[in-house]
Amino acid sequence: MSNIIYLDNAATTRISPAAREAMEPYLDSLYGNASSLYSLGRESAKALLTSRRSIAEALNCDPREIYFTSGGSEANNWAIKGTARLMEKQGKRHIISSEFEHHAVLHVLQSLEKNGFEVTYLPVYEKGAVRVADLEKAIRPDSALVTIMHVNNEIGTIQPVSDIGAVCKERGILFHSDAVQALGNVPIDIQKLNADFLSLSGHKIHAVKGVGALYISKKIRFAPYIEGGAQESGLRAGTENIAGIAGFAKAAQEAADGVEEKNAKLLPLCDKLYRGIMKLEKVHLNGCYEQRVVNNLNFSFEGIEGESLLLMLDMAGICCSSGSACTSSSLDPSHVLLALGLPHEVAHGSLRISMSRYTTEAEIDRLLEVLPGVVGKLRAMSPLWENIMKNERK
Ligand SMILES: *Cc1c(COP(=O)(O)O)cnc(C)c1O
């Protein structure tokens, strides 16, 4: 698998050499339980402490506000369910979110709706961003939480999170942001975001899978999320994944310190991709070109199924993603693309290209070399494309 061109970094990333190195002692000789009192255990406890400090430093918060989790999904579940439990005691059962959150937010909200909560989903419009004016209108006296992602994972658009945080602070509403796709792509300063909760995931920033964190502002008093031990200040029981956490802390440091360098490297590649792909017939960029991270571009190709496009690219050794959620057995197009107002048939023909700091110009050139042929071949076989062309001639 050495010649793979990996352009699906919004799905997961390869581990960085430094993150791997940071893990190694804890996979090997330093295997003590961080709760044990002898020195082998204390080595693990020390790693936990320094890792928490590095993450806090990367985000500009207090280390005691960082809670390690199994990843972004758990962090989202914890923030939202924890807030719901806390706020319903005050009779607050209204939550504000957006139409295109990650499923680890949306599905939690849907289950809360079945349990007496009301959720307002803000529209994201064609450009793929919520509007602060819509948020202000949606706020009610019983609003408990606003949960809006920092960067969308499917189309890469950036949400106005600082403004959202400011509104929430002023109106006394808690604010959670899923920042899994933001870390390493945009600068993050928790103090400027005015966020009460922030979700992070290791494997999206070149650490291993199965580790992440939730920032919980120290003014929040949550009940335990996982019971059964004193780990994570008694809020999340379970023996800590020390190796994973040490690698995650290193990766977070690299991600936060490397934002500018990475973006400077990827901007010309993003531009080249955009210009190269937009040369093709009947192709659209999903979301807008301005308010986005430079590592993620999502296009719709009329007359094509995204899945066929993926499979043909895979045969050429290129890994991308289609926007459509065909991981489930349903053939429904992606909720994100539908939220942008795309017609079903256009939402089906989408392709997400997501780069990392390891992406090279040669890889982008190769994609641009292969793609036109693949698109042409699929369209030549597509009845949908034939119809589009027929209507064009009318
Ligand atoms: C990947 C992702 C998640 C889930 O993170 P895991 O660590 O895989 O659980 C949540 N939100 C967004 C925006 C993501 O991209």
Tab-separated table of C-alpha atoms and ligand atoms in Angstrom:
chain	number	residue	atom	x	y	z
A	1	MET	CA	0.000	0.000	0.000
A	2	SER	CA	2.951	2.303	-0.467
A	3	ASN	CA	1.834	4.104	-3.602
A	4	ILE	CA	-1.516	5.127	-2.201
A	5	ILE	CA	-2.450	8.749	-2.701
A	6	TYR	CA	-4.321	9.508	0.495
A	7	LEU	CA	-6.743	12.423	0.141
A	8	ASP	CA	-9.258	11.483	2.836
A	9	ASN	CA	-7.736	13.230	5.832
A	10	ALA	CA	-11.115	14.412	7.106
A	11	ALA	CA	-11.935	10.727	7.693
A	12	THR	CA	-8.712	9.895	9.471
A	13	THR	CA	-4.995	10.644	9.219
A	14	ARG	CA	-1.719	8.787	9.347
A	15	ILE	CA	0.197	8.981	12.614
A	16	SER	CA	3.005	11.549	12.751
A	17	PRO	CA	6.499	10.259	13.564
A	18	ALA	CA	6.683	12.470	16.661
A	19	ALA	CA	3.312	11.262	17.972
A	20	ARG	CA	4.409	7.686	17.466
A	21	GLU	CA	7.643	8.302	19.290
A	22	ALA	CA	5.784	9.928	22.191
A	23	MET	CA	3.659	6.784	22.543
A	24	GLU	CA	6.409	4.232	22.431
A	25	PRO	CA	7.636	4.171	26.065
A	26	TYR	CA	4.064	3.559	27.253
A	27	LEU	CA	3.570	0.699	24.834
A	28	ASP	CA	6.754	-0.837	26.045
A	29	SER	CA	8.412	-0.575	29.458
A	30	LEU	CA	6.229	2.103	31.077
A	31	TYR	CA	3.029	0.112	31.298
A	32	GLY	CA	2.045	1.042	34.851
A	33	ASN	CA	-1.477	2.007	35.816
A	34	ALA	CA	-1.593	5.761	36.430
A	35	SER	CA	-3.593	5.158	39.621
A	36	SER	CA	-0.930	2.875	41.156
A	37	LEU	CA	1.296	4.342	43.838
A	38	TYR	CA	4.658	2.762	42.956
A	39	SER	CA	7.071	4.534	40.633
A	40	LEU	CA	6.072	2.603	37.503
A	41	GLY	CA	2.518	3.869	37.981
A	42	ARG	CA	3.749	7.356	38.733
A	43	GLU	CA	5.504	7.435	35.338
A	44	SER	CA	2.101	6.981	33.708
A	45	ALA	CA	0.512	9.575	35.965
A	46	LYS	CA	3.280	11.967	34.987
A	47	ALA	CA	2.645	11.361	31.294
A	48	LEU	CA	-1.030	12.060	31.879
A	49	LEU	CA	-0.218	15.326	33.609
A	50	THR	CA	2.196	16.594	30.964
A	51	SER	CA	-0.161	15.545	28.168
A	52	ARG	CA	-3.024	17.435	29.767
A	53	ARG	CA	-0.751	20.460	30.078
A	54	SER	CA	0.280	20.340	26.403
A	55	ILE	CA	-3.313	20.140	25.221
A	56	ALA	CA	-4.322	22.985	27.533
A	57	GLU	CA	-1.434	25.043	26.221
A	58	ALA	CA	-2.417	24.330	22.618
A	59	LEU	CA	-5.975	25.545	23.325
A	60	ASN	CA	-5.190	28.282	25.876
A	61	CYS	CA	-7.086	26.914	28.845
A	62	ASP	CA	-6.423	25.418	32.278
A	63	PRO	CA	-5.184	21.786	32.247
A	64	ARG	CA	-7.924	20.944	34.752
A	65	GLU	CA	-10.452	21.797	32.045
A	66	ILE	CA	-9.207	19.002	29.749
A	67	TYR	CA	-10.864	15.586	30.048
A	68	PHE	CA	-9.560	12.719	27.946
A	69	THR	CA	-12.105	10.634	26.063
A	70	SER	CA	-12.126	7.867	23.473
A	71	GLY	CA	-12.502	10.440	20.695
A	72	GLY	CA	-14.704	13.107	19.161
A	73	SER	CA	-17.935	11.123	19.267
A	74	GLU	CA	-17.678	10.513	22.987
A	75	ALA	CA	-16.763	14.153	23.620
A	76	ASN	CA	-19.852	15.311	21.712
A	77	ASN	CA	-22.093	12.845	23.541
A	78	TRP	CA	-20.703	13.869	26.903
A	79	ALA	CA	-21.006	17.623	26.358
A	80	ILE	CA	-24.575	17.475	25.085
A	81	LYS	CA	-26.008	14.798	27.377
A	82	GLY	CA	-24.210	16.271	30.385
A	83	THR	CA	-25.621	19.733	29.688
A	84	ALA	CA	-29.101	18.342	29.088
A	85	ARG	CA	-29.018	16.584	32.472
A	86	LEU	CA	-27.757	19.718	34.201
A	87	MET	CA	-30.134	22.185	32.596
A	88	GLU	CA	-33.364	20.247	32.716
A	89	LYS	CA	-33.251	20.648	36.481
A	90	GLN	CA	-33.721	24.380	35.787
A	91	GLY	CA	-36.607	23.645	33.424
A	92	LYS	CA	-34.484	24.414	30.368
A	93	ARG	CA	-35.207	21.934	27.602
A	94	HIS	CA	-34.424	23.852	24.420
A	95	ILE	CA	-31.247	23.354	22.382
A	96	ILE	CA	-30.019	25.237	19.323
A	97	SER	CA	-27.831	23.545	16.739
A	98	SER	CA	-27.362	23.517	12.963
A	99	GLU	CA	-28.654	21.332	10.172
A	100	PHE	CA	-25.224	20.004	9.235
A	101	GLU	CA	-23.593	18.847	12.428
A	102	HIS	CA	-21.725	15.548	12.642
A	103	HIS	CA	-23.961	12.561	13.415
A	104	ALA	CA	-22.342	12.292	16.865
A	105	VAL	CA	-24.159	15.563	17.585
A	106	LEU	CA	-27.300	15.140	15.485
A	107	HIS	CA	-28.166	11.662	16.724
A	108	VAL	CA	-27.733	12.718	20.346
A	109	LEU	CA	-30.072	15.648	19.725
A	110	GLN	CA	-32.616	13.382	18.072
A	111	SER	CA	-32.667	11.071	21.069
A	112	LEU	CA	-33.071	14.063	23.401
A	113	GLU	CA	-36.019	15.188	21.270
A	114	LYS	CA	-37.656	11.847	21.999
A	115	ASN	CA	-37.189	12.610	25.678
A	116	GLY	CA	-38.926	15.943	25.904
A	117	PHE	CA	-36.260	18.320	24.591
A	118	GLU	CA	-36.900	20.722	21.736
A	119	VAL	CA	-34.180	21.436	19.199
A	120	THR	CA	-33.973	24.317	16.731
A	121	TYR	CA	-31.726	23.469	13.770
A	122	LEU	CA	-30.339	26.644	12.201
A	123	PRO	CA	-30.133	26.679	8.394
A	124	VAL	CA	-26.698	26.836	6.804
A	125	TYR	CA	-27.691	28.224	3.397
A	126	GLU	CA	-25.897	27.630	0.128
A	127	LYS	CA	-22.588	28.888	1.496
A	128	GLY	CA	-22.548	26.382	4.318
A	129	ALA	CA	-22.576	28.690	7.339
A	130	VAL	CA	-25.056	29.544	10.067
A	131	ARG	CA	-25.996	33.185	10.563
A	132	VAL	CA	-25.653	34.814	13.959
A	133	ALA	CA	-28.884	36.749	13.356
A	134	ASP	CA	-30.722	33.421	13.032
A	135	LEU	CA	-29.191	32.266	16.295
A	136	GLU	CA	-30.315	35.426	18.085
A	137	LYS	CA	-33.859	34.904	16.838
A	138	ALA	CA	-33.870	31.250	17.942
A	139	ILE	CA	-32.875	31.944	21.555
A	140	ARG	CA	-35.683	31.451	24.099
A	141	PRO	CA	-35.882	31.835	27.864
A	142	ASP	CA	-35.650	28.026	28.180
A	143	SER	CA	-32.639	27.634	25.859
A	144	ALA	CA	-30.047	25.467	27.611
A	145	LEU	CA	-27.331	24.954	25.028
A	146	VAL	CA	-26.046	26.026	21.646
A	147	THR	CA	-24.022	23.332	19.872
A	148	ILE	CA	-22.481	24.379	16.567
A	149	MET	CA	-19.402	22.886	14.967
A	150	HIS	CA	-16.307	24.955	14.282
A	151	VAL	CA	-15.451	23.471	10.864
A	152	ASN	CA	-17.747	21.208	8.873
A	153	ASN	CA	-16.229	17.801	8.179
A	154	GLU	CA	-17.832	17.232	4.780
A	155	ILE	CA	-17.395	20.600	3.093
A	156	GLY	CA	-14.769	22.374	5.200
A	157	THR	CA	-16.670	25.603	5.804
A	158	ILE	CA	-15.833	27.609	8.941
A	159	GLN	CA	-18.638	28.691	11.262
A	160	PRO	CA	-18.672	32.098	13.010
A	161	VAL	CA	-17.949	30.459	16.366
A	162	SER	CA	-16.443	33.501	18.106
A	163	ASP	CA	-19.553	35.547	17.381
A	164	ILE	CA	-21.763	32.641	18.423
A	165	GLY	CA	-19.789	32.315	21.670
A	166	ALA	CA	-20.161	36.033	22.341
A	167	VAL	CA	-23.937	35.888	21.866
A	168	CYS	CA	-24.207	32.836	24.125
A	169	LYS	CA	-22.146	34.494	26.829
A	170	GLU	CA	-24.245	37.619	26.714
A	171	ARG	CA	-27.515	35.683	26.869
A	172	GLY	CA	-26.318	33.248	29.547
A	173	ILE	CA	-26.527	30.090	27.396
A	174	LEU	CA	-23.930	27.336	27.392
A	175	PHE	CA	-21.980	26.868	24.148
A	176	HIS	CA	-20.468	23.656	22.820
A	177	SER	CA	-18.473	23.393	19.619
A	178	ASP	CA	-17.326	20.261	17.830
A	179	ALA	CA	-13.836	21.444	16.882
A	180	VAL	CA	-12.586	18.075	15.630
A	181	GLN	CA	-11.957	19.444	12.123
A	182	ALA	CA	-10.717	22.805	13.366
A	183	LEU	CA	-7.626	21.821	15.344
A	184	GLY	CA	-4.584	22.106	13.094
A	185	ASN	CA	-6.548	23.876	10.360
A	186	VAL	CA	-7.477	27.132	12.079
A	187	PRO	CA	-6.001	28.779	15.180
A	188	ILE	CA	-8.003	27.878	18.292
A	189	ASP	CA	-8.041	30.044	21.400
A	190	ILE	CA	-10.704	28.910	23.846
A	191	GLN	CA	-10.714	32.241	25.635
A	192	LYS	CA	-11.612	34.037	22.404
A	193	LEU	CA	-14.237	31.461	21.449
A	194	ASN	CA	-16.176	31.875	24.694
A	195	ALA	CA	-16.929	28.163	24.494
A	196	ASP	CA	-17.979	26.172	27.552
A	197	PHE	CA	-17.245	22.849	25.835
A	198	LEU	CA	-15.030	21.882	22.924
A	199	SER	CA	-14.665	18.432	21.352
A	200	LEU	CA	-11.391	17.149	19.904
A	201	SER	CA	-10.252	13.915	18.314
A	202	GLY	CA	-6.738	12.499	18.025
A	203	HIS	CA	-6.972	10.548	14.797
A	204	LYS	CA	-7.947	13.606	12.741
A	205	ILE	CA	-4.667	15.303	13.672
A	206	HIS	CA	-2.120	12.501	13.139
A	207	ALA	CA	-2.508	10.711	16.480
A	208	VAL	CA	-3.977	7.215	16.831
A	209	LYS	CA	-7.644	6.292	16.698
A	210	GLY	CA	-9.583	5.952	19.932
A	211	VAL	CA	-8.396	9.005	21.827
A	212	GLY	CA	-9.718	12.538	22.090
A	213	ALA	CA	-10.696	15.168	24.610
A	214	LEU	CA	-13.493	17.314	25.868
A	215	TYR	CA	-12.753	20.765	27.216
A	216	ILE	CA	-15.196	21.554	30.018
A	217	SER	CA	-15.069	25.094	31.373
A	218	LYS	CA	-14.238	25.106	35.070
A	219	LYS	CA	-17.431	26.988	35.837
A	220	ILE	CA	-19.460	23.889	34.875
A	221	ARG	CA	-20.285	21.260	37.490
A	222	PHE	CA	-21.044	18.045	35.623
A	223	ALA	CA	-22.114	14.773	37.217
A	224	PRO	CA	-19.959	11.726	36.324
A	225	TYR	CA	-20.402	10.579	32.722
A	226	ILE	CA	-18.857	7.146	33.222
A	227	GLU	CA	-19.066	5.856	36.786
A	228	GLY	CA	-16.741	3.400	38.436
A	229	GLY	CA	-13.465	5.143	39.180
A	230	ALA	CA	-11.736	8.367	40.115
A	231	GLN	CA	-10.082	8.969	36.730
A	232	GLU	CA	-10.564	12.315	34.973
A	233	SER	CA	-11.518	14.048	38.244
A	234	GLY	CA	-14.122	11.383	38.909
A	235	LEU	CA	-16.157	12.329	35.851
A	236	ARG	CA	-15.015	9.624	33.448
A	237	ALA	CA	-14.016	6.343	35.004
A	238	GLY	CA	-11.726	3.882	33.258
A	239	THR	CA	-7.982	3.210	33.179
A	240	GLU	CA	-6.449	5.861	30.972
A	241	ASN	CA	-5.096	5.141	27.492
A	242	ILE	CA	-1.690	6.564	28.424
A	243	ALA	CA	0.099	5.750	25.156
A	244	GLY	CA	-2.761	7.130	23.072
A	245	ILE	CA	-2.982	10.241	25.233
A	246	ALA	CA	0.780	10.889	25.053
A	247	GLY	CA	0.652	10.604	21.260
A	248	PHE	CA	-2.440	12.786	21.076
A	249	ALA	CA	-0.803	15.509	23.182
A	250	LYS	CA	2.229	15.521	20.894
A	251	ALA	CA	0.028	15.596	17.795
A	252	ALA	CA	-2.100	18.423	19.236
A	253	GLN	CA	1.024	20.448	19.908
A	254	GLU	CA	2.246	19.879	16.357
A	255	ALA	CA	-1.189	20.682	14.952
A	256	ALA	CA	-1.605	23.926	16.898
A	257	ASP	CA	1.959	25.117	16.253
A	258	GLY	CA	1.823	24.132	12.596
A	259	VAL	CA	-1.391	25.824	11.456
A	260	GLU	CA	0.283	28.641	9.547
A	261	GLU	CA	2.953	26.529	7.917
A	262	LYS	CA	0.449	23.896	6.861
A	263	ASN	CA	-1.964	26.422	5.416
A	264	ALA	CA	0.815	28.217	3.562
A	265	LYS	CA	1.778	24.886	2.029
A	266	LEU	CA	-1.766	23.778	1.200
A	267	LEU	CA	-3.192	27.053	-0.105
A	268	PRO	CA	-1.560	26.761	-3.544
A	269	LEU	CA	-2.582	23.074	-3.718
A	270	CYS	CA	-6.145	23.970	-2.797
A	271	ASP	CA	-6.145	26.640	-5.461
A	272	LYS	CA	-4.716	24.290	-8.067
A	273	LEU	CA	-7.293	21.625	-7.245
A	274	TYR	CA	-10.113	24.111	-7.371
A	275	ARG	CA	-9.079	25.591	-10.694
A	276	GLY	CA	-8.300	22.185	-12.182
A	277	ILE	CA	-11.594	20.604	-11.211
A	278	MET	CA	-13.786	23.602	-12.028
A	279	LYS	CA	-12.548	23.340	-15.618
A	280	LEU	CA	-14.695	20.233	-16.013
A	281	GLU	CA	-18.259	20.563	-17.238
A	282	LYS	CA	-21.169	20.843	-14.784
A	283	VAL	CA	-19.217	20.669	-11.574
A	284	HIS	CA	-19.910	22.728	-8.451
A	285	LEU	CA	-17.941	23.519	-5.327
A	286	ASN	CA	-20.072	22.781	-2.266
A	287	GLY	CA	-19.984	25.579	0.288
A	288	CYS	CA	-18.090	28.732	-0.533
A	289	TYR	CA	-14.443	29.208	-1.447
A	290	GLU	CA	-13.735	31.979	1.070
A	291	GLN	CA	-14.877	30.882	4.530
A	292	ARG	CA	-13.216	27.481	4.474
A	293	VAL	CA	-10.247	25.487	5.659
A	294	VAL	CA	-7.788	25.006	2.813
A	295	ASN	CA	-7.381	21.248	3.300
A	296	ASN	CA	-10.932	20.245	2.393
A	297	LEU	CA	-12.751	20.707	-0.921
A	298	ASN	CA	-16.066	19.088	-1.825
A	299	PHE	CA	-17.394	19.060	-5.377
A	300	SER	CA	-20.586	17.816	-7.000
A	301	PHE	CA	-20.379	16.323	-10.484
A	302	GLU	CA	-23.737	16.289	-12.237
A	303	GLY	CA	-24.824	13.003	-13.769
A	304	ILE	CA	-22.549	10.829	-11.612
A	305	GLU	CA	-22.887	8.655	-8.504
A	306	GLY	CA	-20.287	9.584	-5.895
A	307	GLU	CA	-19.722	5.906	-5.040
A	308	SER	CA	-18.770	4.972	-8.601
A	309	LEU	CA	-16.373	7.901	-8.693
A	310	LEU	CA	-14.735	6.697	-5.467
A	311	LEU	CA	-14.349	3.154	-6.696
A	312	MET	CA	-12.774	4.237	-9.985
A	313	LEU	CA	-10.367	6.544	-8.128
A	314	ASP	CA	-9.536	3.692	-5.766
A	315	MET	CA	-8.557	1.584	-8.762
A	316	ALA	CA	-6.124	4.351	-9.639
A	317	GLY	CA	-4.737	4.215	-6.068
A	318	ILE	CA	-6.414	7.421	-4.900
A	319	CYS	CA	-8.413	7.582	-1.639
A	320	CYS	CA	-11.127	10.239	-1.466
A	321	SER	CA	-14.568	10.297	0.046
A	322	SER	CA	-18.027	10.790	-1.336
A	323	GLY	CA	-20.316	13.095	0.554
A	324	SER	CA	-23.137	10.612	0.517
A	325	ALA	CA	-23.766	8.621	3.645
A	326	CYS	CA	-23.812	5.196	2.050
A	327	THR	CA	-22.047	3.677	5.002
A	328	SER	CA	-25.520	3.119	6.346
A	329	SER	CA	-27.683	0.816	4.295
A	330	SER	CA	-29.768	3.749	3.128
A	331	LEU	CA	-28.965	5.403	-0.157
A	332	ASP	CA	-29.928	8.817	1.178
A	333	PRO	CA	-27.564	11.539	0.096
A	334	SER	CA	-25.546	13.348	2.737
A	335	HIS	CA	-27.563	15.486	5.170
A	336	VAL	CA	-24.833	18.105	4.865
A	337	LEU	CA	-25.234	18.529	1.118
A	338	LEU	CA	-29.023	18.509	1.383
A	339	ALA	CA	-28.742	21.238	4.043
A	340	LEU	CA	-26.954	23.391	1.448
A	341	GLY	CA	-30.065	23.065	-0.704
A	342	LEU	CA	-28.548	20.737	-3.308
A	343	PRO	CA	-31.054	18.657	-5.277
A	344	HIS	CA	-30.870	14.924	-4.408
A	345	GLU	CA	-29.352	13.893	-7.715
A	346	VAL	CA	-26.576	16.487	-7.472
A	347	ALA	CA	-25.883	15.662	-3.810
A	348	HIS	CA	-25.350	12.042	-4.891
A	349	GLY	CA	-22.481	12.943	-7.204
A	350	SER	CA	-20.156	14.451	-4.681
A	351	LEU	CA	-16.481	14.026	-3.968
A	352	ARG	CA	-14.598	15.233	-0.900
A	353	ILE	CA	-10.865	15.763	-1.230
A	354	SER	CA	-9.148	16.375	2.106
A	355	MET	CA	-5.426	17.010	2.366
A	356	SER	CA	-2.926	16.918	5.228
A	357	ARG	CA	0.473	18.455	5.839
A	358	TYR	CA	1.922	15.353	4.171
A	359	THR	CA	0.050	15.934	0.884
A	360	THR	CA	2.343	16.765	-2.024
A	361	GLU	CA	1.822	18.717	-5.209
A	362	ALA	CA	2.666	15.587	-7.221
A	363	GLU	CA	-0.301	13.818	-5.585
A	364	ILE	CA	-2.650	16.644	-6.518
A	365	ASP	CA	-1.271	16.624	-10.067
A	366	ARG	CA	-1.939	12.891	-10.280
A	367	LEU	CA	-5.549	13.343	-9.139
A	368	LEU	CA	-6.046	16.115	-11.691
A	369	GLU	CA	-4.591	13.846	-14.351
A	370	VAL	CA	-6.863	10.887	-13.522
A	371	LEU	CA	-10.121	12.629	-12.659
A	372	PRO	CA	-11.258	13.996	-16.040
A	373	GLY	CA	-11.013	10.542	-17.635
A	374	VAL	CA	-12.928	8.908	-14.778
A	375	VAL	CA	-15.653	11.550	-14.854
A	376	GLY	CA	-15.956	11.243	-18.632
A	377	LYS	CA	-16.176	7.459	-18.500
A	378	LEU	CA	-18.869	7.464	-15.813
A	379	ARG	CA	-20.895	10.119	-17.591
A	380	ALA	CA	-20.721	8.175	-20.839
A	381	MET	CA	-22.473	5.299	-19.027
A	382	SER	CA	-24.942	7.466	-17.100
A	383	PRO	CA	-28.605	7.758	-18.139
A	384	LEU	CA	-28.843	10.738	-15.800
A	385	TRP	CA	-26.088	12.516	-17.732
A	386	GLU	CA	-27.769	11.692	-21.022
A	387	ASN	CA	-30.931	13.383	-19.722
A	388	ILE	CA	-29.030	16.442	-18.572
A	389	MET	CA	-27.463	16.791	-22.020
A	390	LYS	CA	-30.799	16.236	-23.768
A	391	ASN	CA	-32.427	18.997	-21.718
A	392	GLU	CA	-29.494	21.225	-22.540
A	393	ARG	CA	-30.068	20.830	-26.272
A	394	LYS	CA	-33.779	21.670	-26.002
B	1	LIG	C1	-14.404	12.496	12.910
B	1	LIG	C2	-15.318	13.484	13.530
B	1	LIG	C3	-15.975	13.201	14.745
B	1	LIG	C4	-15.840	11.864	15.432
B	1	LIG	O1	-14.597	11.704	16.042
B	1	LIG	P1	-14.120	10.226	16.467
B	1	LIG	O2	-12.858	10.461	17.209
B	1	LIG	O3	-13.948	9.464	15.209
B	1	LIG	O4	-15.191	9.674	17.342
B	1	LIG	C5	-16.807	14.157	15.276
B	1	LIG	N1	-16.979	15.331	14.657
B	1	LIG	C6	-16.374	15.648	13.513
B	1	LIG	C7	-16.589	16.989	12.908
B	1	LIG	C8	-15.528	14.731	12.902
B	1	LIG	O5	-14.939	15.036	11.745
